[in-house]
XYZ file of C-alpha atoms in Angstrom:
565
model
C 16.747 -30.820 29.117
C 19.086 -30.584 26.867
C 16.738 -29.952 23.581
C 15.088 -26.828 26.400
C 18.791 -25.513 25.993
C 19.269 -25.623 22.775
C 15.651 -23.958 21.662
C 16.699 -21.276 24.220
C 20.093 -21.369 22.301
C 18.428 -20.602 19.010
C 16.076 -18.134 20.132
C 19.012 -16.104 21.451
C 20.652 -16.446 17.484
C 16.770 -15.025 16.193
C 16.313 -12.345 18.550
C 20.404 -11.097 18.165
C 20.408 -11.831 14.014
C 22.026 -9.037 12.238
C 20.285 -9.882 9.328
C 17.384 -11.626 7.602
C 19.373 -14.501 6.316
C 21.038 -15.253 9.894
C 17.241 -15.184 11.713
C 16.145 -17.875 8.704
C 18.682 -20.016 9.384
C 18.052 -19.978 13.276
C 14.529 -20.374 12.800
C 14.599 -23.070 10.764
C 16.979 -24.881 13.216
C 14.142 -23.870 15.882
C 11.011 -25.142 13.789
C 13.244 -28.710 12.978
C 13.943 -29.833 16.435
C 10.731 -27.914 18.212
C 8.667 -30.463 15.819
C 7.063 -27.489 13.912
C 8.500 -28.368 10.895
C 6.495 -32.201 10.746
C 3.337 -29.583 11.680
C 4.099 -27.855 8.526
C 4.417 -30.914 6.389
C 0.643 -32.725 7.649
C -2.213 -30.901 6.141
C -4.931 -31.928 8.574
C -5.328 -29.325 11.195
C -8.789 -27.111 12.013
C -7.542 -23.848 11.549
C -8.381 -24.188 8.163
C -10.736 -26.269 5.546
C -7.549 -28.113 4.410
C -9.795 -30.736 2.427
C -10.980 -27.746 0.160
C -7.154 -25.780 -0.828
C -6.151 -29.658 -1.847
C -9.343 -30.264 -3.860
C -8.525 -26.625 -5.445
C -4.829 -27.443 -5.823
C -5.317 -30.568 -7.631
C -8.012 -29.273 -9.891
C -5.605 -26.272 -11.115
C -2.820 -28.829 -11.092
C -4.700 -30.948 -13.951
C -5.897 -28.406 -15.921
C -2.726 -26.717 -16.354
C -1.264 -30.352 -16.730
C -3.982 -31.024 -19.887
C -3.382 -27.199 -21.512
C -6.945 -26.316 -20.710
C -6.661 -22.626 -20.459
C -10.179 -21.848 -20.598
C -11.236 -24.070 -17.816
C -7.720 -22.915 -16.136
C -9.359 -19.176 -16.306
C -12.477 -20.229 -14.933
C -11.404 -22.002 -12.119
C -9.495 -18.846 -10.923
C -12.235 -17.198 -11.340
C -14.187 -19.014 -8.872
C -12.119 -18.695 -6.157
C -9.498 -15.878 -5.899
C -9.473 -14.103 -2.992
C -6.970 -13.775 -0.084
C -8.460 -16.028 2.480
C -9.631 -19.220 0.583
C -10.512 -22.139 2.859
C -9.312 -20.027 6.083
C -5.653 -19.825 4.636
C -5.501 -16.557 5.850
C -5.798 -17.358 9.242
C -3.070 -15.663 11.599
C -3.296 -18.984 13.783
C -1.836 -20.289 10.782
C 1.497 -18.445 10.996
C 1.694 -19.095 14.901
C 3.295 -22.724 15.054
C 6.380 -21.934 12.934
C 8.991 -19.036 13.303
C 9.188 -19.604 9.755
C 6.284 -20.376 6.576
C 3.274 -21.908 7.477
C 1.135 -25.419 5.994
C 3.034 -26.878 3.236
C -0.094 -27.551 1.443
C -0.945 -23.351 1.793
C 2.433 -22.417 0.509
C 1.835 -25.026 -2.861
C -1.741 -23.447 -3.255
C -0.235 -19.820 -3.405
C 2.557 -20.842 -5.511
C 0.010 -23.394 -8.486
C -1.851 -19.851 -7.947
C 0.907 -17.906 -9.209
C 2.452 -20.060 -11.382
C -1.185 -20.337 -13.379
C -2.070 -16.304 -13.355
C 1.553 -15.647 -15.258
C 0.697 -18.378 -17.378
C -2.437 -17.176 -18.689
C -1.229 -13.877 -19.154
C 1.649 -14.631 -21.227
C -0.545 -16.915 -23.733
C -0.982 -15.913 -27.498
C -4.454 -14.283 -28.061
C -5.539 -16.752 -30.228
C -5.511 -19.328 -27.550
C -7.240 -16.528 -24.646
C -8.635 -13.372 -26.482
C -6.815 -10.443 -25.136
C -9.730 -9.055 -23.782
C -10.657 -11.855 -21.764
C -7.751 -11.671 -19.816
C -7.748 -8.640 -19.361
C -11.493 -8.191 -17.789
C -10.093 -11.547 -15.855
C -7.341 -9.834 -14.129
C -8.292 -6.140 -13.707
C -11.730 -7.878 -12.146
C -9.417 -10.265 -9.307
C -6.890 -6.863 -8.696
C -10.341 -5.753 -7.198
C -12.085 -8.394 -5.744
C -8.628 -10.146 -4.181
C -7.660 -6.587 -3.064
C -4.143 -5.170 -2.275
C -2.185 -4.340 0.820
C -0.877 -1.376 2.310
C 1.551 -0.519 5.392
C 0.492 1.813 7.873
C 2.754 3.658 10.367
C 1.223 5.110 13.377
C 2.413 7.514 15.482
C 4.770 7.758 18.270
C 6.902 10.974 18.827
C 10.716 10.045 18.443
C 9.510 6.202 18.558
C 8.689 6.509 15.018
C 12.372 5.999 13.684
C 10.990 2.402 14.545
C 9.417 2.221 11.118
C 12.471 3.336 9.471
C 13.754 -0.463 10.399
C 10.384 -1.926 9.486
C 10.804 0.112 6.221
C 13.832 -1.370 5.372
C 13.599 -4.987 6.260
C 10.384 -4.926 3.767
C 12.192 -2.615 0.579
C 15.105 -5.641 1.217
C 12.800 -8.345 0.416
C 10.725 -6.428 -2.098
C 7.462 -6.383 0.085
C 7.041 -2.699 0.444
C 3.665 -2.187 -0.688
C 2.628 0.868 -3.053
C -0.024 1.983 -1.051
C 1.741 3.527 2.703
C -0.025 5.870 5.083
C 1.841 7.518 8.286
C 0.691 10.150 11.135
C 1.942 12.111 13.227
C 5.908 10.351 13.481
C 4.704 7.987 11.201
C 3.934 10.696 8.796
C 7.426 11.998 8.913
C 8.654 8.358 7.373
C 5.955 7.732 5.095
C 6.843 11.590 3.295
C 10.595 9.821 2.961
C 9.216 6.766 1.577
C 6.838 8.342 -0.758
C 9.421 11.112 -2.337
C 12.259 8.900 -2.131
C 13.032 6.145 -5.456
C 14.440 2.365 -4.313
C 17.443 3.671 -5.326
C 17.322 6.535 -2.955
C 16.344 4.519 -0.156
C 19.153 2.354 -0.436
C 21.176 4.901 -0.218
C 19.642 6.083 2.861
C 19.674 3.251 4.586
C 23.538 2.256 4.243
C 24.959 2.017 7.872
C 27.233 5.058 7.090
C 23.981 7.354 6.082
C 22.177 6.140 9.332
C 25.018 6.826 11.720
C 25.104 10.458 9.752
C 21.470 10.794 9.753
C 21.739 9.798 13.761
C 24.274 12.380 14.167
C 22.081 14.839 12.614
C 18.520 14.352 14.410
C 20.436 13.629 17.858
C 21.837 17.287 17.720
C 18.613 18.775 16.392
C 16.946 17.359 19.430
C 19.345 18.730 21.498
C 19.246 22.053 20.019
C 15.480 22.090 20.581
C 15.555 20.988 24.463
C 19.109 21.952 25.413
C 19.791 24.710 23.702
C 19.523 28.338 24.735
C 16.001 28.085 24.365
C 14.345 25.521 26.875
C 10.972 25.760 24.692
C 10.245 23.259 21.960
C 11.032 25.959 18.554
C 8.871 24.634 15.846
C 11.546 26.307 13.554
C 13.790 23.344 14.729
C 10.947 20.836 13.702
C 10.235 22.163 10.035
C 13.866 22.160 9.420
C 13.919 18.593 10.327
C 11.151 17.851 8.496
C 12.694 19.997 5.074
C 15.821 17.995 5.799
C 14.346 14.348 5.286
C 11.282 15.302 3.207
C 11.439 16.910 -0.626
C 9.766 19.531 -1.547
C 6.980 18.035 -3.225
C 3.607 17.375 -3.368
C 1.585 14.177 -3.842
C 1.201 14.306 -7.103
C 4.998 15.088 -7.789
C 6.157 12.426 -5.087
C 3.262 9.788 -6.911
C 4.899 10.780 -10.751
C 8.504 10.151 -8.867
C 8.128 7.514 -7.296
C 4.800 5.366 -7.854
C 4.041 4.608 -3.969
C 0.654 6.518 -2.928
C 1.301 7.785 0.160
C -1.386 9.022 2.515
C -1.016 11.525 5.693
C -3.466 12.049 8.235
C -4.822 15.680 9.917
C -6.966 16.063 12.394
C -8.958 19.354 12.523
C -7.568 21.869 15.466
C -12.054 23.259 15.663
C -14.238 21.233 17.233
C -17.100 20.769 14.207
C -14.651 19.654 11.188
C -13.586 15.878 10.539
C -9.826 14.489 10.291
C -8.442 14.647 6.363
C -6.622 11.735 4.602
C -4.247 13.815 2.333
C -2.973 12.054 -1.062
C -2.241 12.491 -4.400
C -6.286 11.551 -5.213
C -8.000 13.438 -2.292
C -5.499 16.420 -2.855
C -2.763 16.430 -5.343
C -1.414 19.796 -5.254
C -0.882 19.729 -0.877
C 2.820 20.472 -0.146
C 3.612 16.998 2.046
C 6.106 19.263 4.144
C 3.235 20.920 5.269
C 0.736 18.160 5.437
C 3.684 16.399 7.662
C 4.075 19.152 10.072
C 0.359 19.270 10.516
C 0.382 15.716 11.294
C 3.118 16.098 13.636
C 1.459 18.925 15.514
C 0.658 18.192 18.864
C -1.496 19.564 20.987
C -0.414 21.816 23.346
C 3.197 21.141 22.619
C 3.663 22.391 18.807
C 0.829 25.141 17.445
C -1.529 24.222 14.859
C -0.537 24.164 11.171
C -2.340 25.788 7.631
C -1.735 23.400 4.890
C 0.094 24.860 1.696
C -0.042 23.577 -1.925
C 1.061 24.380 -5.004
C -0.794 26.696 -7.534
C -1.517 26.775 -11.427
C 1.596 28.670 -11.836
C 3.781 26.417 -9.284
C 3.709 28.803 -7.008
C 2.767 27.807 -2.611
C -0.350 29.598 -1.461
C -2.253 28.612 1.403
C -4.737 25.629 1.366
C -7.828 25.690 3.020
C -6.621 29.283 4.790
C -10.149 29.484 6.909
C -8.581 25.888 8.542
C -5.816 24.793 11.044
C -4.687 21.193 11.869
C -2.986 19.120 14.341
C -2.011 15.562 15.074
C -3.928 13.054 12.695
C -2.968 10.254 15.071
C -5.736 11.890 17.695
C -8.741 11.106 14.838
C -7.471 8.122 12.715
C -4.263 6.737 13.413
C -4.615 4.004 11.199
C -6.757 5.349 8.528
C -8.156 1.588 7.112
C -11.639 2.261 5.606
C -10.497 5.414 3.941
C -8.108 3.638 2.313
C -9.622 0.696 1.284
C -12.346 3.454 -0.320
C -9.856 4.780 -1.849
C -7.267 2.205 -3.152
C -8.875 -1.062 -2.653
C -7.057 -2.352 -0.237
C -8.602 -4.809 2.107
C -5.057 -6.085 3.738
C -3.175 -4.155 6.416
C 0.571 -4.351 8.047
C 0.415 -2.136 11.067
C 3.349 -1.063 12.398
C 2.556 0.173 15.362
C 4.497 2.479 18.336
C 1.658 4.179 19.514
C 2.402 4.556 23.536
C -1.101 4.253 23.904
C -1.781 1.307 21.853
C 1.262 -0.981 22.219
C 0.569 -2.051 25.927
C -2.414 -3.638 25.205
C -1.692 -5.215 21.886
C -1.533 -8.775 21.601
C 1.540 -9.303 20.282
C 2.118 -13.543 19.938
C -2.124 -13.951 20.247
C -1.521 -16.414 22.716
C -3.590 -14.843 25.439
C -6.972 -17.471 25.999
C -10.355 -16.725 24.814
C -11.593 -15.849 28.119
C -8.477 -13.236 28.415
C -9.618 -11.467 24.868
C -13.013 -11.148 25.774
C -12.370 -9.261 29.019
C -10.053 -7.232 27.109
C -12.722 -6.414 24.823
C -15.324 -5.950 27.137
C -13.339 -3.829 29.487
C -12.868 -1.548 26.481
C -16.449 -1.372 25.701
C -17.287 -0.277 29.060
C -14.484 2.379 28.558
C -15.905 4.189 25.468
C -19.469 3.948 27.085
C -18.310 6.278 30.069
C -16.666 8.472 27.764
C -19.814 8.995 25.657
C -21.567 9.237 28.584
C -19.500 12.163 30.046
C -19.051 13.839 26.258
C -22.445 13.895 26.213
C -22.385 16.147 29.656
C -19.589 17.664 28.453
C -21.183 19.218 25.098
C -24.295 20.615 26.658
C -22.063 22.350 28.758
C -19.744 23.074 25.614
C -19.491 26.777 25.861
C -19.371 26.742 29.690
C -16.464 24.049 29.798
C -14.674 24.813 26.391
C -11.249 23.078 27.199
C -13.015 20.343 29.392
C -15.391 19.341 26.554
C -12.225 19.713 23.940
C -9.882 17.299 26.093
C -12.698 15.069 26.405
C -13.345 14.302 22.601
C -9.650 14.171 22.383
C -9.577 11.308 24.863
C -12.471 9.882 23.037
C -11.101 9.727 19.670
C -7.955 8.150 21.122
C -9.534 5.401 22.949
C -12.129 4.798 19.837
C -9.815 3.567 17.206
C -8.920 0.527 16.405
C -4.900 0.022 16.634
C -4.303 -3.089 14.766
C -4.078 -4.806 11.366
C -3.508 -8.174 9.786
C -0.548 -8.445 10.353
C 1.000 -6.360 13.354
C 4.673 -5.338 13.711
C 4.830 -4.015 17.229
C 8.147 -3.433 19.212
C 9.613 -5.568 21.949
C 9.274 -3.248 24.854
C 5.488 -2.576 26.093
C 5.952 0.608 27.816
C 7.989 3.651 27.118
C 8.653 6.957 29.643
C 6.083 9.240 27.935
C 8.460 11.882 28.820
C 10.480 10.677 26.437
C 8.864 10.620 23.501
C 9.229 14.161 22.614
C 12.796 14.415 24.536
C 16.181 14.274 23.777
C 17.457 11.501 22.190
C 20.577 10.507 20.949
C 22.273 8.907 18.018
C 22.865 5.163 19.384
C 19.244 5.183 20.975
C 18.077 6.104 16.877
C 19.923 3.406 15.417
C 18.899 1.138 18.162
C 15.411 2.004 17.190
C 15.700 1.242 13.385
C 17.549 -2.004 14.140
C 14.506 -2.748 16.582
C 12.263 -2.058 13.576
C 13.779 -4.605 11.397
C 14.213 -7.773 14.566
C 10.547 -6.740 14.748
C 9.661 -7.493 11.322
C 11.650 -10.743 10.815
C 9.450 -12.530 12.185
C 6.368 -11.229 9.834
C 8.305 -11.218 7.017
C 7.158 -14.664 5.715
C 3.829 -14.201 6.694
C 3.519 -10.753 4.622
C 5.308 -12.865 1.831
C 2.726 -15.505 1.044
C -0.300 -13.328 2.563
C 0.478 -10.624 -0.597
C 2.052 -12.468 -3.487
C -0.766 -13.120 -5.205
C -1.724 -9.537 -5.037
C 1.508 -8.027 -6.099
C 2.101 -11.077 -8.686
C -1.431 -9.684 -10.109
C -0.134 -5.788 -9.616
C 3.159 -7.139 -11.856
C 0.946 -8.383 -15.073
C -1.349 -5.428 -15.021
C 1.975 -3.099 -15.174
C 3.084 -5.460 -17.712
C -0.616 -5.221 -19.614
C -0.689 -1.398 -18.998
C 2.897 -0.227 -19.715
C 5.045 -3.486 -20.232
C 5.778 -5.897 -22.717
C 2.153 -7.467 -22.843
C 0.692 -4.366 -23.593
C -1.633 -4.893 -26.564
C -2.740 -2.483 -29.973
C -5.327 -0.265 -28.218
C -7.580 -1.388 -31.112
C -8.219 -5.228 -29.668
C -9.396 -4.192 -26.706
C -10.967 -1.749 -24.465
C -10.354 -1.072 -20.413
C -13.258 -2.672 -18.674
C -14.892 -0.790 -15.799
C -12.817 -2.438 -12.938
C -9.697 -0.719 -14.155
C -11.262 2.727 -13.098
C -9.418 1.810 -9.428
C -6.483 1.482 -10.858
C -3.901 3.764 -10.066
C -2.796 6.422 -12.870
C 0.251 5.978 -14.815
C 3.324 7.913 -13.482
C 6.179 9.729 -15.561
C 8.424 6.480 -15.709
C 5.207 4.495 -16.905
C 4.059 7.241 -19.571
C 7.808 7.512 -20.637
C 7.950 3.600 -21.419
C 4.842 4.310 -23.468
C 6.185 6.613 -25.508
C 8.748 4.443 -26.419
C 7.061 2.156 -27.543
C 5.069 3.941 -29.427
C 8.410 5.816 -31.275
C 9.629 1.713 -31.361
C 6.423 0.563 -33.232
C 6.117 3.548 -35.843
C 9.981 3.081 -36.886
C 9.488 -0.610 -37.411
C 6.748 -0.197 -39.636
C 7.465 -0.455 -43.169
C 7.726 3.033 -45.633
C 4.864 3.286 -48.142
C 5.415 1.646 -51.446
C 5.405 4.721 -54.478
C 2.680 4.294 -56.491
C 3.176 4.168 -59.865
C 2.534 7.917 -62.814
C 0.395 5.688 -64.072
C -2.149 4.782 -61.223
C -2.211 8.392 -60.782
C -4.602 9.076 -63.872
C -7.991 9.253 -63.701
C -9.664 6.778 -65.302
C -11.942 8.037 -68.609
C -15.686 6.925 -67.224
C -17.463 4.877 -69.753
C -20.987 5.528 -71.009
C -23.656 3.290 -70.084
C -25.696 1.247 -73.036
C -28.212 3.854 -72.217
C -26.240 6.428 -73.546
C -26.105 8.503 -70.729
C -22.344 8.662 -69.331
C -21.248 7.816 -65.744
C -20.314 10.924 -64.639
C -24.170 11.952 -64.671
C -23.958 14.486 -67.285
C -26.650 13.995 -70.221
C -26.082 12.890 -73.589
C -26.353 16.772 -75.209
C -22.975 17.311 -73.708
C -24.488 20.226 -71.641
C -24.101 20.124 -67.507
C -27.052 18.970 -65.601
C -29.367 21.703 -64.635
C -28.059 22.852 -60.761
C -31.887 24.435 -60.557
C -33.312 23.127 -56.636
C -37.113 21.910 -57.686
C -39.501 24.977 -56.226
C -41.290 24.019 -53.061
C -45.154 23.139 -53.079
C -47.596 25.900 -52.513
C -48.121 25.072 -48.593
C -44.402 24.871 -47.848
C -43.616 28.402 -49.890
């Protein structure tokens, strides 16, 4: 009874932590005396083929132990991808409030420990080359991670807190996509530096920032005008969100954002907007076409930036609304276009967050009737569509609100790892409604509680994808860069990202750095500048091909044959 109390204790100290540091220390407390520490320490468990990761571990061990780089290199290359064995598992990160299977967390870390290794060893030991077709090969087949930030109306200052808690513990990853209010946050993320950010997010900046939104929400539903004014929206949007477009934010900042439209005419297909699938889109605009919804704010032209720097329209035959109505988490675009095969959803979607899972401890039997209750859903919708579009000029909005619905209901709202708020339903009238500046901040702080518990799990789930990202920066722009005349960029490093201005910048210094240390030219000597007198062969003609006479060689071309003339 009283161990019950004193779980219950610390589970009151994780859920009211006012920081990352104060949740680790309850949780740790929590794991100790619930027994899930002792779970962490034994190996054997069937979530995973434990018997493999230690066979692995103790091979790289002893090869690393005996200086065998060559064997070290092809053991990694073997086996390096993200879920070896099952370690990947999200049963795996279940048990504990904090870390997972000893044995998993010493794999990742011999892992890590052995990749910076080999690429910090002389060439004469690994050729340069080799290492390099060795890691830009595992960036692709081990894959990266990226955040995604659905969408939610005013819910989406959620992700600011998410946002934060991960930029603390340097696990924001490069690659970010947002819609509709997610959008909004991943166009401050993307055109604002770390240092920026941190700026931002200081408690004195939120509270002004709180101030700032609550009253433009006011203005827009209490103000003289009871209408939503989309005036009011665009300068909230030009408020938090530079000028800029992708390609500008990706040469500021490095992170590739991505936005997503959806098409306001029936026969187009949603758009994923970046600095790759269009560079020269304004994100202000791509953001307020994401966060036009239907019905409620009217459809948006894209604008982007012309050969002169000037905005002109993009696309001006096209209009766009919402992207969280097509693709709300936009997952095979972007692992087309960024090889990214790992996902952290955040996720305050009204429509999705109800039926998410959030601990995954609903039974088998529960998951399947989930999942076959859905099924059974999108069948009736394509059943009525299907009515609906033979009928499509005879029921215009009918058939429209219909493949609305069914785009909704035919995504899939979750990730690897999902970040989803505590509450599971939210007044819909709300979520475009006035709001006010402690409900914000009690939003962001929501966002980070929410990720606490994730954070390890996104820890040791990426590191050996952003430990790989850190030596190809290093190989590519950083001190391990090599002469470009030892080796040449193998074909896998066509997915990797272009350099930005910071990354071109460091180049250029080192090239300036290597041409002053180079030694000046010696003088040569008046002497070695003579021409040395050719000597005449025993044969008596001289060297210089001129015959014996003294006269120059006949210049005369020999006269073709008869045929040829």
């Amino acid at each position: 009874m009283r161990k019950s109390r004193k779980l219950k204790k610390l589970e009151k100290q994780m859920y009211q932590a006012e920081s990352y540091e104060q949740w680790c220390e309850a949780a740790s407390e929590h794991d100790e005396l619930s027994g899930a520490k002792r779970w962490r320490e034994v190996d054997q468990t069937t979530q995973y083929d434990f018997a493999q990761i230690r066979l692995r571990l103790d091979r790289l061990r002893s090869l690393r132990a005996r200086h065998d780089y060559h064997g070290l290199l092809y053991t990694l290359n073997e086996g390096i991808h993200g879920n070896m064995g099952g370690m990947g598992r999200a049963s795996l990160y279940r048990r504990a409030n904090f870390g997972t299977k000893r044995l998993v967390e010493q794999y990742i870390d011999e892992i890590d420990e052995c990749m910076r290794l080999l690429a910090e060893l002389p060439g004469d030991v690994i050729d340069v080359q080799e290492k390099l077709d060795f890691f830009y090969r595992a960036n692709i087949c081990f894959g990266r991670s990226a955040l995604m930030l659905s969408g939610g109306g005013v819910l989406g200052f959620y992700h600011l807190g998410v946002v934060k808690t991960l930029m603390d513990q340097g696990l924001l990853p490069r690659v970010i996509s947002g819609s509709s209010a997610g959008s909004i946050m991943a166009g401050v993320v993307g055109t604002h530096t770390d240092k920026e950010l941190e700026h931002f997010f200081l408690p004195a900046n939120v509270h002004f920032e709180a101030e700032r939104e609550a009253s433009a929400f006011t203005s827009m539903f209490f103000g003289s005008n009871p209408q939503i004014d989309v005036g009011d929206l665009e300068r909230l949007i030009a408020r938090m969100v530079p000028d800029l477009t992708f390609q500008e934010a990706y040469e500021k900042t490095g992170r590739q954002i991505s936005i997503t439209v959806a098409p306001s005419e029936p026969h187009q297909r949603s758009r994923l907007l970046n600095a790759i699938t269009s560079p020269n889109v304004l994100i202000r605009s791509a953001v307020m076409a994401s966060c036009a919804v239907p019905g409620v704010f009217p459809p948006v032209t894209l604008m982007a930036k012309n050969m002169h720097g000037e905005a002109q329209t993009y696309l001006p035959t096209r209009k766009w609304v919402d992207g969280s109505i097509a693709d709300d988490l936009p997952a095979k675009r972007l692992s087309r276009l960024y090889s990214t095969n790992h996902y952290i959803v955040s996720m305050v979607n009204p429509i999705a967050t109800p039926f998410l899972d959030r601990d995954q401890d609903r039974s088998a039997l529960a998951r399947a009737l989930g999942s076959l209750g859905a099924g059974v859903g999108r069948e009736l919708l394509n059943f009525y569509r299907g009515i609906a579009q033979k009928q499509g000029d005879t029921w215009p909005r009918f058939n429209y609100m219909l493949n609305t619905v069914h785009a909704l209901m035919d995504q899939d709202y979750s990730g690897d790892i999902n970040i989803v708020p505590s509450f599971k339903w939210y007044n819909p009238t709300k979520l475009l409604a006035h709001i006010s500046e402690n409900d914000l901040i009690e939003l962001m702080e929501g966002g980070q509680h929410s990720a606490y518990p994730q954070v390890e799990q996104i820890r040791l789930c990426t590191r050996i994808s952003r430990t790989m990202e850190e030596i190809l920066l290093r190989f590519e722009s950083g001190d391990l860069r090599p002469d470009e005349k030892e080796f040449h960029r193998p074909r896998a490093s066509r997915r990797r990202p272009p350099p930005k201005r910071a990354d071109r910048s460091a180049l250029r210094e080192q090239s300036a750095s290597a041409e002053s240390e180079k030694p000046a030219p010696k003088k040569k000597k008046a002497a070695a500048k003579r021409k040395a007198v050719p000597r005449k062969k025993a044969s008596g003609k001289p060297a210089s091909g001129k015959p014996a006479s003294g006269k120059p060689a006949s210049t005369k071309k020999p006269e073709p044959p008869a045929e040829a003339a």
